[in-house]
PDB file of C-alpha atoms in Angstrom:
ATOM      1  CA  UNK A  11      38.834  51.622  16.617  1.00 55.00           C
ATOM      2  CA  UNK A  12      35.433  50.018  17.192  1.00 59.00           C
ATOM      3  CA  UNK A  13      34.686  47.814  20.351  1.00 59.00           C
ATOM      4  CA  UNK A  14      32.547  45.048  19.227  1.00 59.00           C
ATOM      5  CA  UNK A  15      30.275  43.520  21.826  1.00 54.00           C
ATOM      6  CA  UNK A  16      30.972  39.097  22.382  1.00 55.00           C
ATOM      7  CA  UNK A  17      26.789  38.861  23.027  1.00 58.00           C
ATOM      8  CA  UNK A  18      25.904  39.237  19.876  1.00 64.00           C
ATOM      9  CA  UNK A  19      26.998  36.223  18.034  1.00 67.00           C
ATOM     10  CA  UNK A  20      25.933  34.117  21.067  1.00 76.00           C
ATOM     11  CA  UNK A  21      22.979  35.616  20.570  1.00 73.00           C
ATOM     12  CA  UNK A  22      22.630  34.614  17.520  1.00 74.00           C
ATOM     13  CA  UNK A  23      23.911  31.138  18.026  1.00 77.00           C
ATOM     14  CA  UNK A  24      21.462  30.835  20.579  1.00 70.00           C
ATOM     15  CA  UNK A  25      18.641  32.070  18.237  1.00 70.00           C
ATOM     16  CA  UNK A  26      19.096  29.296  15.933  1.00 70.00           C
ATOM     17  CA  UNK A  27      19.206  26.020  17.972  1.00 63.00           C
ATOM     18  CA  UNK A  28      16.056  27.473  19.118  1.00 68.00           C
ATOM     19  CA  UNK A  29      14.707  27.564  16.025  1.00 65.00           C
ATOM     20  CA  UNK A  30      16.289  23.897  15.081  1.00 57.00           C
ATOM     21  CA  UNK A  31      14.723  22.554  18.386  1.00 57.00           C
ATOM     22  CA  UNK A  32      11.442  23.934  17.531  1.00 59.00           C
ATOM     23  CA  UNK A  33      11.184  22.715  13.934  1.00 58.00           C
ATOM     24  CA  UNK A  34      12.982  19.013  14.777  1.00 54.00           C
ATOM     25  CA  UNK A  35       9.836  19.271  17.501  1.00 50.00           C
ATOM     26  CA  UNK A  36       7.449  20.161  14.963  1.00 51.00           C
ATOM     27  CA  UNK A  37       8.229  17.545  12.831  1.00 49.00           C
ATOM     28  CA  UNK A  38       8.372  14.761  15.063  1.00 47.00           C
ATOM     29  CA  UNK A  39       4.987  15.027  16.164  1.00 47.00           C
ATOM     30  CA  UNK A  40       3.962  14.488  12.182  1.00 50.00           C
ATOM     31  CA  UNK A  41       6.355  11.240  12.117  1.00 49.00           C
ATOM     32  CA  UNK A  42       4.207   9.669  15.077  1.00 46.00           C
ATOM     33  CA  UNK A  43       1.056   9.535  13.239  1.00 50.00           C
ATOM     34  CA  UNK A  44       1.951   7.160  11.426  1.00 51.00           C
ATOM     35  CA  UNK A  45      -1.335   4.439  10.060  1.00 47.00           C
ATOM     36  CA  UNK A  46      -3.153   5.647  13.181  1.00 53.00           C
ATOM     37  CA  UNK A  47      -5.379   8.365  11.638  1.00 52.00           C
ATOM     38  CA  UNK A  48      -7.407   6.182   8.623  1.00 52.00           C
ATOM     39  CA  UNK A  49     -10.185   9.218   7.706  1.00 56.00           C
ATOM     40  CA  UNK A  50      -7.575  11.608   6.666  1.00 65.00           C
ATOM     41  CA  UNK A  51      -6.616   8.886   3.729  1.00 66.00           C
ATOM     42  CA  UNK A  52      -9.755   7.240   2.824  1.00 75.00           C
ATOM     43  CA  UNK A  53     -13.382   7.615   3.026  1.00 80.00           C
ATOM     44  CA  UNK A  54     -14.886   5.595   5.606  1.00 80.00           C
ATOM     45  CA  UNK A  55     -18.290   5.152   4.184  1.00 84.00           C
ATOM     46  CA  UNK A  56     -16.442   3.849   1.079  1.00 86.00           C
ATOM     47  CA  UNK A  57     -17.294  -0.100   1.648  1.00 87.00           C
ATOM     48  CA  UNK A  58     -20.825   0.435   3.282  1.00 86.00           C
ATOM     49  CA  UNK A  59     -22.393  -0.917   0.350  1.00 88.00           C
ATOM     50  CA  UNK A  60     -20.276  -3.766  -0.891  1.00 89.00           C
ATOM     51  CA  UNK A  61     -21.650  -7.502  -0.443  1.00 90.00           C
ATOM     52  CA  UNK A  62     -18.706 -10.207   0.294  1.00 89.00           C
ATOM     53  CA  UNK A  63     -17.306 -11.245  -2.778  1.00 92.00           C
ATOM     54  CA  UNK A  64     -16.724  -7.613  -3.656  1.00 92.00           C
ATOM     55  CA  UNK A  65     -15.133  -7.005  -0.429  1.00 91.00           C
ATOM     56  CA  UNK A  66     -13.108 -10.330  -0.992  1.00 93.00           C
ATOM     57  CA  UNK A  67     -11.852  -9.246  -4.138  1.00 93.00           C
ATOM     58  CA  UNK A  68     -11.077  -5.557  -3.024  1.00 93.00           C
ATOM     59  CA  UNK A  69      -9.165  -6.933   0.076  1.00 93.00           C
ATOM     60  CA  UNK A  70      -6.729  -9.014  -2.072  1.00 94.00           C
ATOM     61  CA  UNK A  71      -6.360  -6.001  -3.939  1.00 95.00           C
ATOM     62  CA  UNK A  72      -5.225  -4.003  -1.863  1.00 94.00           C
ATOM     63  CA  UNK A  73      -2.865  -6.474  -0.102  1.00 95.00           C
ATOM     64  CA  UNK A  74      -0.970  -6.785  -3.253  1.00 96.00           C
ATOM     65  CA  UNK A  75      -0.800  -3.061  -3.998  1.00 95.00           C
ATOM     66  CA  UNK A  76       0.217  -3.006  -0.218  1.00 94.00           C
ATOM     67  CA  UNK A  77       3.083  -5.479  -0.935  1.00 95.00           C
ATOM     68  CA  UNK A  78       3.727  -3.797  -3.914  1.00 94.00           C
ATOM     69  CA  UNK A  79       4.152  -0.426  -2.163  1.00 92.00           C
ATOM     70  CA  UNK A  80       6.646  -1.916   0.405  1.00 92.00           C
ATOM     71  CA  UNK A  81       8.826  -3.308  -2.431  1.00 92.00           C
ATOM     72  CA  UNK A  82       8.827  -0.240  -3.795  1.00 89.00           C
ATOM     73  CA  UNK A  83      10.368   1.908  -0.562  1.00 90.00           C
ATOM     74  CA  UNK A  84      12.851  -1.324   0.263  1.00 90.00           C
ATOM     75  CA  UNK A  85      13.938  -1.421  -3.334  1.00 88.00           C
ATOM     76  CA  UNK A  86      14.022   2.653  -2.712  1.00 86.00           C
ATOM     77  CA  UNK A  87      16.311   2.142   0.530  1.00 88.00           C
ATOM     78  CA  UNK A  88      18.934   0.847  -0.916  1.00 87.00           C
ATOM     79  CA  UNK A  89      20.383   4.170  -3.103  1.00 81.00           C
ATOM     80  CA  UNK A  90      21.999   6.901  -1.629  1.00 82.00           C
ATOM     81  CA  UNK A  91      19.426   8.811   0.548  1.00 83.00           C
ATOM     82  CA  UNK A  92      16.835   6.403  -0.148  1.00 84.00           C
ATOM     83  CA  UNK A  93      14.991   6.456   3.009  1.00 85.00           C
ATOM     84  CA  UNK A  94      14.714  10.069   2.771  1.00 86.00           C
ATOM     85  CA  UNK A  95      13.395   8.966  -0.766  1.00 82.00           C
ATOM     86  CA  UNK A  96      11.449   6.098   0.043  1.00 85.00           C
ATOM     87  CA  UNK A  97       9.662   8.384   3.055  1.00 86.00           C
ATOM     88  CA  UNK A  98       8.718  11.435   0.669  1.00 86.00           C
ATOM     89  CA  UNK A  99       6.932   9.430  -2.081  1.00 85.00           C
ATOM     90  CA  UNK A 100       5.957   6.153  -1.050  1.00 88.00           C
ATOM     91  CA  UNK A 101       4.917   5.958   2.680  1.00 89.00           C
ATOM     92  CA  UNK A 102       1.498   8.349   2.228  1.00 89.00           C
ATOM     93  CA  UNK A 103       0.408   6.172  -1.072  1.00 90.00           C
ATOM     94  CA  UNK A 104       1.302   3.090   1.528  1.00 91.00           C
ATOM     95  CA  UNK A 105      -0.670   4.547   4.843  1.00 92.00           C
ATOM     96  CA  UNK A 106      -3.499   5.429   2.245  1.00 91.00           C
ATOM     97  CA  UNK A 107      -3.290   1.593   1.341  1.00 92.00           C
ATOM     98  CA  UNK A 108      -3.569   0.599   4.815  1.00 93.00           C
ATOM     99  CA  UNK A 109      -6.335   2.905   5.883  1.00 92.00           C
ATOM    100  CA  UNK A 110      -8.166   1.448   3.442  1.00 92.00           C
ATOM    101  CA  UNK A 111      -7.394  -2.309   4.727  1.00 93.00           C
ATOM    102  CA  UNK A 112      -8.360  -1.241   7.737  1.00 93.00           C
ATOM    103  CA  UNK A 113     -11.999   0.115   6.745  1.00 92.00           C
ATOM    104  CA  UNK A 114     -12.577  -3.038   4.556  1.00 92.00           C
ATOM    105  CA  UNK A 115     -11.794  -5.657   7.047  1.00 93.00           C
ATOM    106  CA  UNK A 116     -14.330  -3.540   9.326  1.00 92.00           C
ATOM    107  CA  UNK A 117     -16.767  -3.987   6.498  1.00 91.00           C
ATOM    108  CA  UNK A 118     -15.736  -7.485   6.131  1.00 91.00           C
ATOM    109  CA  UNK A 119     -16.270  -7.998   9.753  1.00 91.00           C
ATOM    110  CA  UNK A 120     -19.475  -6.325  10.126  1.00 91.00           C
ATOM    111  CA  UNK A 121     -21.200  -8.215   6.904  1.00 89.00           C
ATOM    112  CA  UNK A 122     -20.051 -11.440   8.911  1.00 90.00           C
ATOM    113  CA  UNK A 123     -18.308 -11.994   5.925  1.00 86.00           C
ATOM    114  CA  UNK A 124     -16.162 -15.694   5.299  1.00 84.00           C
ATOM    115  CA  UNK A 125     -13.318 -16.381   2.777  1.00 83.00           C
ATOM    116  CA  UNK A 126     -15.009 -18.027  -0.344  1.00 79.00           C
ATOM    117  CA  UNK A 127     -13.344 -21.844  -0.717  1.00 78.00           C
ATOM    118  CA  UNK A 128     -10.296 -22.077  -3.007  1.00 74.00           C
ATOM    119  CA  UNK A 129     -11.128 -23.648  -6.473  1.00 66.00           C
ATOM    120  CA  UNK A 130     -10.646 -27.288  -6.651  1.00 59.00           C
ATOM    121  CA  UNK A 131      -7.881 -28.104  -9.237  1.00 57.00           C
ATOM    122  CA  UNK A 132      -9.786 -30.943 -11.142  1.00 53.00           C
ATOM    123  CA  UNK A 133     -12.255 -28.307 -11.459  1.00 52.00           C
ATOM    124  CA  UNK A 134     -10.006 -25.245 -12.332  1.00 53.00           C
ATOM    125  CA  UNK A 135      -7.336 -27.144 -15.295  1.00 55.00           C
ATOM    126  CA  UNK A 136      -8.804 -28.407 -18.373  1.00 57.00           C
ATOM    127  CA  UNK A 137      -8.969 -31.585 -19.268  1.00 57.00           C
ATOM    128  CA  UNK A 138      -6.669 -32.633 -21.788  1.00 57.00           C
ATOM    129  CA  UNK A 139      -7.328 -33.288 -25.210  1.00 58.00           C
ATOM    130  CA  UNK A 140      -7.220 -36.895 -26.274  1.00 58.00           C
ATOM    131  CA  UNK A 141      -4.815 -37.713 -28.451  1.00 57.00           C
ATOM    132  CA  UNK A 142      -6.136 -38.042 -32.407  1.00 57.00           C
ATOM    133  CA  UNK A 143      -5.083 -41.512 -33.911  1.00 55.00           C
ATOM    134  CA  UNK A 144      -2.064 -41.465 -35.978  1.00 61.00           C
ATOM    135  CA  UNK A 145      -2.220 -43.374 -39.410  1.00 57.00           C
ATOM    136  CA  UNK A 146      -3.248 -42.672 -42.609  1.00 63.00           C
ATOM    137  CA  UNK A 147      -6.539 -41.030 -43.322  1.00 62.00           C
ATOM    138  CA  UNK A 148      -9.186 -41.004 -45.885  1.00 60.00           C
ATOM    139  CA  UNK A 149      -9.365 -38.713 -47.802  1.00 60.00           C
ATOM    140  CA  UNK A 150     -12.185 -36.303 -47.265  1.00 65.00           C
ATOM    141  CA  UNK A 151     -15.555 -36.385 -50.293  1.00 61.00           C
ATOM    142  CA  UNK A 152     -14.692 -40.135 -51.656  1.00 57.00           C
ATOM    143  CA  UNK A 153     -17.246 -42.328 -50.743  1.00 62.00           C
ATOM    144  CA  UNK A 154     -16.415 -46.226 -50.488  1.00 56.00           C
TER     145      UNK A 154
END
C-alpha cells in the first residue's frame, strides 16, 4: 500500500492562485491606461502643418467617427459577452480616435484657431423657382 503525502495537492493549489494573482495583476495595470498615453496611438507631429479650416474639418471628423465608435461597443454590450466583445475590438480603434482629438485640439489651440460661422440659411437653400404661367402657349416657329 502506498502512503500518499496531503502537501502535495496544497501545493499545487497554492501554485495556481499564485499564478491567477499574478496574471489578474498583470492585466490590471494594462486596463488603467486607458486614453492617457496619446503617442502610442497617433503621431503627434501629425497636425503640425494643418491651417484652421483643415483642422476644423478634421476635428468634426473625428468626433463623428468617435460617436460612431461608441455606438458601436453600446450596440456591442448588449449580446451575450458583449463587453468582453465590445473591449477586444472596439476600445483601441476608440482610444486611437481620442488620441488623435486630443493632438488636434492642441493644434487647434496653438494656431489660435476659432470655429468658422455657421452658414446663413438664406444663403445656404436655393431660391425657389418661380412658378411658369399656366395657359395655353404658342406654338414654337409660327410667327404672328
Amino acid at each position: 500500500m502506498s502512503v500518499r503525502s496531503p502537501r502535495r495537492p496544497n501545493l499545487m493549489r497554492a501554485a495556481v492562485l499564485v499564478a491567477l494573482f499574478a496574471s489578474a495583476a498583470g492585466v490590471s495595470g494594462c486596463a488603467q491606461i486607458g486614453d492617457s498615453v496619446p503617442s502610442a496611438f497617433a503621431d503627434p507631429a501629425k497636425y503640425d502643418l494643418y491651417d484652421c479650416k483643415q483642422l476644423e474639418t478634421e476635428r468634426k471628423s473625428l468626433a463623428a467617427r468617435a460617436t460612431d465608435q461608441e455606438k458601436l461597443m453600446a450596440k456591442a454590450e448588449t449580446g451575450v459577452g458583449g463587453t468582453v466583445v465590445s473591449e477586444m475590438v472596439y476600445r483601441n480603434e476608440l482610444i486611437s480616435i481620442h488620441s488623435q482629438q486630443r493632438l488636434a485640439d492642441q493644434a487647434w489651440r496653438a494656431n489660435k484657431c476659432h470655429e468658422s460661422p455657421p452658414d446663413s440659411p438664406a444663403a445656404a437653400a436655393p431660391a425657389a423657382p418661380t412658378p411658369a404661367a399656366k395657359g395655353p402657349r404658342a406654338p414654337r416657329g409660327l410667327i404672328h
